[in-house]
Coordinates of C-alpha atoms and ligand atoms in Angstrom, one line a residue:
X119 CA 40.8 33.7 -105.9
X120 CA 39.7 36.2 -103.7
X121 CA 36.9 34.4 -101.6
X122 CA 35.3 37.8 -100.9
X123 CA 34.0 37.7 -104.5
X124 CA 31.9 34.3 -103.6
X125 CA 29.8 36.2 -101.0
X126 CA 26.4 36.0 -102.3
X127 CA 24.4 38.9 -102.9
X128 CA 21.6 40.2 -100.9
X129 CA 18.8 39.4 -102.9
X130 CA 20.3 36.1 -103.8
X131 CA 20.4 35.3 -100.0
X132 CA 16.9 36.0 -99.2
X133 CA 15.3 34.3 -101.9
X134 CA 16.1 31.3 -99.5
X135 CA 12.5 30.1 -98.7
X136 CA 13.4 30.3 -95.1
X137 CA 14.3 33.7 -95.1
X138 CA 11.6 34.4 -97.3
X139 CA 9.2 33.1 -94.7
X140 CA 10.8 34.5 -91.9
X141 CA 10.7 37.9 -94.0
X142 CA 7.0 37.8 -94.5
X143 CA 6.6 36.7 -90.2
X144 CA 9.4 38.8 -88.8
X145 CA 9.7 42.0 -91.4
X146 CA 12.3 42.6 -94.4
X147 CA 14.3 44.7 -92.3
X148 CA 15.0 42.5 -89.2
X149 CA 15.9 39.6 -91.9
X150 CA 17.8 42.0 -94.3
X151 CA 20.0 42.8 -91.4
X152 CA 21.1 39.5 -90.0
X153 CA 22.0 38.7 -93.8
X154 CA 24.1 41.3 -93.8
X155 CA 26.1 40.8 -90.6
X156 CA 26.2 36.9 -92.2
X157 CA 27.7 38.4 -94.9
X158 CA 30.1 40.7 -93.0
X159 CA 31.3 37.4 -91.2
X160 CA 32.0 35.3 -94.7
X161 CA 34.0 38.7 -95.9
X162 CA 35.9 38.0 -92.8
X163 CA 36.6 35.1 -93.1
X164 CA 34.6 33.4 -89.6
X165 CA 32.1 31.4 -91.9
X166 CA 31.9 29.8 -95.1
X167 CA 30.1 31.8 -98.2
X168 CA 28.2 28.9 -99.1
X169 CA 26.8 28.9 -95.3
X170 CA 25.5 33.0 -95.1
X171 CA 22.4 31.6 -95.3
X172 CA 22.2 29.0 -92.7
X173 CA 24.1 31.6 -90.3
X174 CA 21.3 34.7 -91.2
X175 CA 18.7 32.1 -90.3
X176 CA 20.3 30.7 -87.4
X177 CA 20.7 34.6 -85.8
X178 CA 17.1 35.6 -86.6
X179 CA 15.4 36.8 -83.5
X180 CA 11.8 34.7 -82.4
X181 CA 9.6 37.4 -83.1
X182 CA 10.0 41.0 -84.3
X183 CA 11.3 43.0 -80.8
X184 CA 14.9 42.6 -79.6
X185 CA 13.1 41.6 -76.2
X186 CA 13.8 37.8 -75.4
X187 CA 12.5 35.7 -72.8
X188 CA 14.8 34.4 -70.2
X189 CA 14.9 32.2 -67.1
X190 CA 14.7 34.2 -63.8
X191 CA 17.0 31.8 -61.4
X192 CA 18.3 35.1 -59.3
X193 CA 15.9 33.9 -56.5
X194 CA 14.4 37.8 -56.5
X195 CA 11.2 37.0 -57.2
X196 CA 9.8 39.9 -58.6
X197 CA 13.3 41.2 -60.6
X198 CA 13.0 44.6 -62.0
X199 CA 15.3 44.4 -64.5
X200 CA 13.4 41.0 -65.4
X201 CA 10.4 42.2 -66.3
X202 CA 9.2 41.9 -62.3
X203 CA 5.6 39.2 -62.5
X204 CA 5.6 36.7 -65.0
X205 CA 1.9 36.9 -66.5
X206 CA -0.2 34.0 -65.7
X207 CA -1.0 31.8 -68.8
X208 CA -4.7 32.4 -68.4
X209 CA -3.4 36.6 -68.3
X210 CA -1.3 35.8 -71.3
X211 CA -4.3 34.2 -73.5
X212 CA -6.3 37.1 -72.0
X213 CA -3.7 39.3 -73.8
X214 CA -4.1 37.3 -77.3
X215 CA -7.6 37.7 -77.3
X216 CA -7.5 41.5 -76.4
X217 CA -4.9 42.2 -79.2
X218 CA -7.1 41.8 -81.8
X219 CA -10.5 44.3 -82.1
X220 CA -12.4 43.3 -78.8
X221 CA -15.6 44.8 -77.2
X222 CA -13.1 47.1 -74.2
X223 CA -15.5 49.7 -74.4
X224 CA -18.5 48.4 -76.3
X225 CA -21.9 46.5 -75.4
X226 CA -22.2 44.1 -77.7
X227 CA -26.1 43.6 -75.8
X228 CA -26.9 46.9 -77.0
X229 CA -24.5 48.0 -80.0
X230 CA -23.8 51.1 -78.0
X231 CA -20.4 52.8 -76.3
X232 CA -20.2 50.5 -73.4
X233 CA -17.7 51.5 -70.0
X234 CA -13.9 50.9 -70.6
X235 CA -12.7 48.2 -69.1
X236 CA -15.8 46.7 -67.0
X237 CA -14.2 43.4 -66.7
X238 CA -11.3 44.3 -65.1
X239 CA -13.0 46.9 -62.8
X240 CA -15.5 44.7 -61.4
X241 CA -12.5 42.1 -60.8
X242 CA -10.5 44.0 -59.0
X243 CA -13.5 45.3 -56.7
X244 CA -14.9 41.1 -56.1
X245 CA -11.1 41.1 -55.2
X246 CA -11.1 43.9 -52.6
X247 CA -14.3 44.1 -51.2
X248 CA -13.2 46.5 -48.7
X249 CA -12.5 49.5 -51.2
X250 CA -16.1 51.5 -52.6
X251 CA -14.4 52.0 -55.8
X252 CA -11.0 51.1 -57.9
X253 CA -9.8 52.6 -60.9
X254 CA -6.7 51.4 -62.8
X255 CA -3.6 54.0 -64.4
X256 CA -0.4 52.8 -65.9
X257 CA 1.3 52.3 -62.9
X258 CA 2.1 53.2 -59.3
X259 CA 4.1 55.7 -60.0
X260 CA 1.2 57.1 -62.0
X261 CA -1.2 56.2 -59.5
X262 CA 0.3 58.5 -56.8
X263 CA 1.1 61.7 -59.5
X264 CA -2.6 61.2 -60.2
X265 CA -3.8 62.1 -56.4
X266 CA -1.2 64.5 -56.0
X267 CA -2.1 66.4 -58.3
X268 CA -6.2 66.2 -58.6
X269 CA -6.2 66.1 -54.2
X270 CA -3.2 68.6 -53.8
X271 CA -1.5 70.6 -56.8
X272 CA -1.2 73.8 -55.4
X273 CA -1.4 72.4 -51.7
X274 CA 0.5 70.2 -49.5
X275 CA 1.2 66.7 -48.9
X276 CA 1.8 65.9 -45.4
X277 CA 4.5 62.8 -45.0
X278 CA 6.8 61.5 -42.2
X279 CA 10.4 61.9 -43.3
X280 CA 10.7 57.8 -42.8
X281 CA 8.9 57.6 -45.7
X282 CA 10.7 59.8 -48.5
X283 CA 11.9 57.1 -50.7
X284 CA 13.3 56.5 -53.8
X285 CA 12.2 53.3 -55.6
X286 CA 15.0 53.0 -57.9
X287 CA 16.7 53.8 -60.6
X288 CA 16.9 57.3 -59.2
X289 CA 13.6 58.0 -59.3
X290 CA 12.4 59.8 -55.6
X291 CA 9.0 59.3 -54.6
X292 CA 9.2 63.3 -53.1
X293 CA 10.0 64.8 -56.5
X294 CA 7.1 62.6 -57.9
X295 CA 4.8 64.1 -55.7
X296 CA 6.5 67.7 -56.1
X297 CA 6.2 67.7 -60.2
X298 CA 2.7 68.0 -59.9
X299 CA 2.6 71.1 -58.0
X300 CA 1.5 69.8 -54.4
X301 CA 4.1 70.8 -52.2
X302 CA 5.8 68.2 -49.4
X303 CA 5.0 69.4 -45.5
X304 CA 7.5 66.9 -44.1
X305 CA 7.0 65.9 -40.4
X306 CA 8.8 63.8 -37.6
X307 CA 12.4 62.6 -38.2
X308 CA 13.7 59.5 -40.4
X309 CA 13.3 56.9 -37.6
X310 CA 10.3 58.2 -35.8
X311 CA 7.2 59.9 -36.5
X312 CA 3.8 60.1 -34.1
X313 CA 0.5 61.4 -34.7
X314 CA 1.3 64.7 -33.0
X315 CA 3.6 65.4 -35.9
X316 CA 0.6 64.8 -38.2
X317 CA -1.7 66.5 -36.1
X318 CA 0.5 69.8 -35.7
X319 CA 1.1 69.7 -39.6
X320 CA -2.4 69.6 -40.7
X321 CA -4.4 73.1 -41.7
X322 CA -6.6 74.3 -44.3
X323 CA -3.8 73.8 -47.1
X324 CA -3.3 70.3 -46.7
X325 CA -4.7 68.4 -49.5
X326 CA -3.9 64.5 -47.6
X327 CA -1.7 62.9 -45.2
X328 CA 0.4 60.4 -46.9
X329 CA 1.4 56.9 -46.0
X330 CA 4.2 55.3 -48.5
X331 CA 5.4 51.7 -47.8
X332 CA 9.3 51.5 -47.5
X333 CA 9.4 48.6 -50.0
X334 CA 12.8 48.0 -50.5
X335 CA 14.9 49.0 -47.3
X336 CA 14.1 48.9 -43.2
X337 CA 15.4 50.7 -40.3
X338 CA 15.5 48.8 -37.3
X339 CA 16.2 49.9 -33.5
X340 CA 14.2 53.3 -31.9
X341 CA 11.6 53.7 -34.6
X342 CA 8.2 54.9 -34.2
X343 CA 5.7 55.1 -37.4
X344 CA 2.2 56.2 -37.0
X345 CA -0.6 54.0 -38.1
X346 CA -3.6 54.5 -41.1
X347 CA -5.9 54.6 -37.9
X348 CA -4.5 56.9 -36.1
X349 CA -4.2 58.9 -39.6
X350 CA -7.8 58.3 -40.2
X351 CA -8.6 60.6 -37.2
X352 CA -7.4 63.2 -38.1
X353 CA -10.3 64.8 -40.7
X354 CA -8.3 64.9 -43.8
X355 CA -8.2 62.0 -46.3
X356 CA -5.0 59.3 -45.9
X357 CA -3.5 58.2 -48.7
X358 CA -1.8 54.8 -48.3
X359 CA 0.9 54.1 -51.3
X360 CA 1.4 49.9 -50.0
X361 CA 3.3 49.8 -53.2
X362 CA 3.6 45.6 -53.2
X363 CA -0.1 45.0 -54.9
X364 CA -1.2 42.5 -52.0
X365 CA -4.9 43.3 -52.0
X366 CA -5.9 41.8 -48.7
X367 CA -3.1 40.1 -45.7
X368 CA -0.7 37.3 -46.9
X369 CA 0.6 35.1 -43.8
X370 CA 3.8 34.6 -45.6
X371 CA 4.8 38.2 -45.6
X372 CA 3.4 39.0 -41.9
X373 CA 4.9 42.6 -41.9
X374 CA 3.8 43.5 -45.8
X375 CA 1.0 46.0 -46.1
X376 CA -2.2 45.0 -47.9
X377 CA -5.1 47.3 -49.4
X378 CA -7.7 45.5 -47.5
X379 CA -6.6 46.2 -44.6
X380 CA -5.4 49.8 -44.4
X381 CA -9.0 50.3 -46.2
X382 CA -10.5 49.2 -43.0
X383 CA -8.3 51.2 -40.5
X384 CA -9.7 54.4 -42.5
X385 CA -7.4 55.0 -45.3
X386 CA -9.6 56.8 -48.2
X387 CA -7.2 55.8 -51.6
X388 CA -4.8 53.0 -51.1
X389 CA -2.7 52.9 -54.3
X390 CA -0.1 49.9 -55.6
X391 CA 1.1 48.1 -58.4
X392 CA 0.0 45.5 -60.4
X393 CA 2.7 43.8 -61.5
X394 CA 4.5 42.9 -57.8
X395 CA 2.9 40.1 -55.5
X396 CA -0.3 40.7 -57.2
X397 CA 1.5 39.1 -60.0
X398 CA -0.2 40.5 -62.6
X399 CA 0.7 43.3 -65.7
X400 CA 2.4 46.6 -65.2
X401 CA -0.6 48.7 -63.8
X402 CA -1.1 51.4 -60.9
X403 CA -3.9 50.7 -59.6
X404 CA -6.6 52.8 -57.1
X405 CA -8.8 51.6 -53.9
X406 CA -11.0 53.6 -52.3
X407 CA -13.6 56.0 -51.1
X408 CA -16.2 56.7 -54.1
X409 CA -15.7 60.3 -54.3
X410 CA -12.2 60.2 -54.3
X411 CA -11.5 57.3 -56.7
X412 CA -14.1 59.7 -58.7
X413 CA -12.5 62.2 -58.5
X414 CA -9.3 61.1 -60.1
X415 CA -10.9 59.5 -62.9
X416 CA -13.1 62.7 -64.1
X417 CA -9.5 64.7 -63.4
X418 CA -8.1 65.6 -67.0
X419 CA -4.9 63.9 -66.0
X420 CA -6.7 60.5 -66.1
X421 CA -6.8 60.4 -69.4
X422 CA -3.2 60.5 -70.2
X423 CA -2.5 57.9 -67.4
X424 CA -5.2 55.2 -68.3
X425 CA -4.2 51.5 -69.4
X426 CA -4.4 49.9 -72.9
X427 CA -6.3 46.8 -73.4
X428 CA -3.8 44.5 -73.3
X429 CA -3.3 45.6 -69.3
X430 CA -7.2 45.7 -68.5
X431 CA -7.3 42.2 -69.9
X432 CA -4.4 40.7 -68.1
X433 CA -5.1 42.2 -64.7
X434 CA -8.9 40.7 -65.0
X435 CA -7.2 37.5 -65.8
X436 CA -5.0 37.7 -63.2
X437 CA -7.4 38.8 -60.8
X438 CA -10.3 35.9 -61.9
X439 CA -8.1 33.3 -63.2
X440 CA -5.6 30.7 -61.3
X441 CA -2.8 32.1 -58.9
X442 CA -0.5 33.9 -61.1
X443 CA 3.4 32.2 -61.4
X444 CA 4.9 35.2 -59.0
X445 CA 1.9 34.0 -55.9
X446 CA 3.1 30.4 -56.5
X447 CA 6.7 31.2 -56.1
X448 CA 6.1 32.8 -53.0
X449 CA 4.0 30.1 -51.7
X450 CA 5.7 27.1 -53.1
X451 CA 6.9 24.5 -50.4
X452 CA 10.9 24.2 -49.7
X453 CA 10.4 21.0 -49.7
X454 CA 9.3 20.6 -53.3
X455 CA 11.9 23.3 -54.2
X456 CA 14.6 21.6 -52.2
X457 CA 13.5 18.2 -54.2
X458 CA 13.7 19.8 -57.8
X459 CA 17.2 21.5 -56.9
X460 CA 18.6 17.8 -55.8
X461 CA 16.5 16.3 -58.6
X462 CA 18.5 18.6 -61.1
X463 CA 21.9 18.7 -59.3
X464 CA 22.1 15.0 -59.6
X465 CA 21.5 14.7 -63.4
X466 CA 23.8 17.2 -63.9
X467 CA 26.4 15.7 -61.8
X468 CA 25.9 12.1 -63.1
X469 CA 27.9 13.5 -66.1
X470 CA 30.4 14.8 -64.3
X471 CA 29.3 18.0 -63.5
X472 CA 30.6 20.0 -60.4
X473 CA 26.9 21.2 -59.5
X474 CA 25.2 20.3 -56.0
X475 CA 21.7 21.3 -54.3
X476 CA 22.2 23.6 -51.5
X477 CA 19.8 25.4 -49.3
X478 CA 19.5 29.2 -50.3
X479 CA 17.7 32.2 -49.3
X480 CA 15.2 33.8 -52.0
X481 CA 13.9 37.1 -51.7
X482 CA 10.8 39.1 -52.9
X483 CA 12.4 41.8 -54.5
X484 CA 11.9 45.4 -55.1
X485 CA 8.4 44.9 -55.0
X486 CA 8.4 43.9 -51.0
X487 CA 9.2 42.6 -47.9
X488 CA 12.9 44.3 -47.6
X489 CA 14.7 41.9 -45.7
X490 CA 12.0 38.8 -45.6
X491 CA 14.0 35.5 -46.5
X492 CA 12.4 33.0 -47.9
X493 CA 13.4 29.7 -47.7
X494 CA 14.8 28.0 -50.9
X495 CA 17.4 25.5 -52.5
X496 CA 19.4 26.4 -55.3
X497 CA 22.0 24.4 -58.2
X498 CA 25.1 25.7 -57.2
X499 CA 27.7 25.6 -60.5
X500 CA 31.4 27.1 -60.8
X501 CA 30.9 30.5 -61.2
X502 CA 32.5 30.0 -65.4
X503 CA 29.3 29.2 -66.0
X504 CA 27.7 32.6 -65.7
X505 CA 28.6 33.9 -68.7
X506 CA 27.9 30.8 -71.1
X507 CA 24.6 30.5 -69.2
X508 CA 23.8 33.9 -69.6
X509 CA 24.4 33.9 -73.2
X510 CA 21.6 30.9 -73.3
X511 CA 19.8 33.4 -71.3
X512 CA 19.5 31.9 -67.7
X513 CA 20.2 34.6 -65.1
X514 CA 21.3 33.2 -62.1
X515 CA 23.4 35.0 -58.8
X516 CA 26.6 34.8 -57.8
X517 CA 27.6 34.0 -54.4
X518 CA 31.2 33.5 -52.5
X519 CA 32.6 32.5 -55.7
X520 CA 30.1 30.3 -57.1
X521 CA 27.0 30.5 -59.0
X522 CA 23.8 30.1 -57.9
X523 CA 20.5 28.8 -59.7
X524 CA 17.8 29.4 -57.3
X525 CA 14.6 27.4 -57.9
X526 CA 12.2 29.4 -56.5
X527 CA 11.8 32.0 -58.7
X528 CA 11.5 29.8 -61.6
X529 CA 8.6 27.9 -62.9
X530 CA 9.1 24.3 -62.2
X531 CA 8.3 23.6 -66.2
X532 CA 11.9 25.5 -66.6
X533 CA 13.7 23.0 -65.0
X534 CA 14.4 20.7 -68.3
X535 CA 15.4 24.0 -70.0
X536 CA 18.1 24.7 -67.0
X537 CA 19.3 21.2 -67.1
X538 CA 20.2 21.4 -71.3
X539 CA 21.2 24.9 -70.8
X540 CA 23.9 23.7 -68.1
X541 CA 25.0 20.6 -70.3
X542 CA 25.6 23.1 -73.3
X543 CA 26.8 25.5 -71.1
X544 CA 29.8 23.3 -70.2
X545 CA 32.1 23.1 -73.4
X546 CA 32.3 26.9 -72.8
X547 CA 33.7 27.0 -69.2
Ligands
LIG278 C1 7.3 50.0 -56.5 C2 6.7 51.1 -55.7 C3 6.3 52.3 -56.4 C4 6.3 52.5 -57.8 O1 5.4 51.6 -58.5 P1 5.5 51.4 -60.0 O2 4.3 50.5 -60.3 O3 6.8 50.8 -60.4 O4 5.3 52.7 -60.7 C5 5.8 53.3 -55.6 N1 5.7 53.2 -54.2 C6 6.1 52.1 -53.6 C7 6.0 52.0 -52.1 C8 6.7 51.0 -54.3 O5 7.1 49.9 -53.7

């Protein structure tokens, strides 16, 4: 007999309790579908008939988006096409509680419409004394089209030409800044720019001189950038784009830029993201001078760029609670890195293995410090265990024919995961 024709049906499949559970958790649709590609496969031949159910089970996803969580062992800390920070657990709880019905902009005192997202606000000002007010928008990005356009639509932006950047993914800071209708009045050249070229630049059209943060590349040799103080001089307001998130001077990243301190040489806005070495959620946020910071929230644009409750909840989180995941990375001691990677590389090896610790070189990422190297230890593996590895989603690097799996951008909880990933990884190579 044809042994097509004992392919259960559908509805005969799902009445498996499993699937029935999983339907009510997951959504008919997600489980309907894996039942039918189980189905496809027993047509085919690759699985039994009497297993379609087992295999429709075995394939469902953990939750209800096709996003899965994997293990960051690239050594970029902050990994754009990662997700850049890890949340904090106390930011991830924050994020429970907020996605139910929560008091975001209610006074539960009072009974009355209370102001959105206090919490964080006030969080994010204990954590930058410096600035007079902060706001927050959905990201950087936004952060920067939001004082383009309420400080200069319709005026210009004065900006060294060092400092025209893209920040990936083809997206160019300079037709940011140009979509909102301010108009770029570049001055100096690409390795050096002085105050003189500011000074000669500004007039009654400019709306502010702005200060971006090369974050991902550097130009060595005859250079010559001018600083927020000199800027501050000048009477017009300086906006200072730092891009990383670091709110106030980290001695680990000596040459990084940090709100705090470009607040005190003058700047009036500072703008940056959340979700680099602040290591907190996706978020743009704004430092400032009063009026200014004011000024962009009352500007209609705010509205379409402000955060949900889910991001005003994990940045307050982040900002009040323990040092988020991405700070401990770039803090953690090589030492205790070096000791986990030999740790691991010897299980692994005692059954027989080819994996060995080696000293490595993380990086930041994207988010900052081009060209900083921080010191780390890595599992180096053949490099045929990319792809099984992958599959059980651990993302290391490859490097001179080998692949890496740097420990310091993963959590140290991760490392019993990497060590049974590796040992099931290793029928495959
Ligand atoms: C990353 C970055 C941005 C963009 O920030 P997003 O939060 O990704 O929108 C802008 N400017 C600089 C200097 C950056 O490093």
């Amino acid at each position: 007999m044809d042994p097509r024709r004992l392919v259960p049906r559908t509805d005969a499949v799902l009445a498996d309790p499993r699937l029935r559970e999983a339907a009510a958790r997951l959504g008919r649709a997600i489980v309907k579908a894996a039942v039918t590609s189980a189905q496809q496969e027993a047509r085919e031949g690759t699985i039994a008939p009497s297993s379609v159910a087992d295999a429709a089970f075995a394939a469902l996803p953990d939750n209800a988006t096709g996003l899965r969580p994997v293990v960051n062992a690239t050594g970029v800390l902050l990994h754009t096409n990662l997700g850049r920070a890890p949340l904090s657990d106390a930011a991830r709880a924050a994020v429970t509680t907020a996605s139910g019905c929560a008091d975001v902009e209610y006074d539960l005192a009072t009974g009355r419409r209370g102001p959105r997202g206090a919490g964080a606000l006030a969080a994010l000002s204990a954590a930058c004394p410096a600035a007079e007010a902060v706001q927050v928008v959905n990201n950087n990005a936004a952060a920067l089209v939001l004082a383009a356009t309420a400080l200069a639509a319709g005026r210009e932006i004065v900006i060294g030409r060092g400092e025209m950047v893209e920040i990936g993914d083809g997206f160019r800071l300079p037709d940011l800044l140009t979509s909102t209708g301010a108009r770029l009045r570049e001055v100096g050249t690409t390795n050096r720019t002085v105050a003189r070229d500011y000074a000669d630049a500004i007039g009654p059209d400019t709306g502010f001189v702005l200060k971006v943060h090369p974050s991902n590349f550097r130009i060595e040799g005859f250079t010559a950038e001018t600083s927020v103080n000199d800027l501050a001089g000048l009477g017009v307001p300086v906006v200072v784009d730092i891009g990383s998130g670091l709110l106030a001077p980290d001695p680990v990243l000596p040459d990084e830029p940090d709100a705090a301190t470009a607040l005190s040489a003058g700047a009036a806005l500072v703008t940056a993201s959340g979700d680099k070495l602040l290591g907190g959620p996706q978020a743009g946020l704004l430092l400032g001078r009063r009026d200014i910071v004011e000024r962009l929230r009352r500007h209609p644009l705010y509205r379409a760029l402000r955060v949900d409750k889910l991001t005003l909840a994990a940045l307050e989180a982040t900002l009040r609670g323990p040092r988020p995941p991405a700070v401990q990375m770039l803090h953690a001691d090589v030492t205790d890195v070096r000791r986990r990677a030999e740790t691991l590389a010897k299980d692994l090896a005692a059954t027989g293995i080819d994996a060995l610790a080696i000293d490595t070189a993380a990086a930041v990422g994207g988010g900052g410090a081009p060209g900083v190297e921080l010191p780390s230890a890595a599992v180096s593996l053949p490099a045929a265990y990319e792809s099984p590895l992958r599959e059980r989603r651990v993302i290391g690097r490859l490097d001179s024919g080998r692949l890496l799996l740097d420990l310091r951008s993963t959590d140290p909880a991760d490392d019993a995961t990497l060590r049974t990933a590796v040992r099931a990884a290793r029928e495959e190579t």
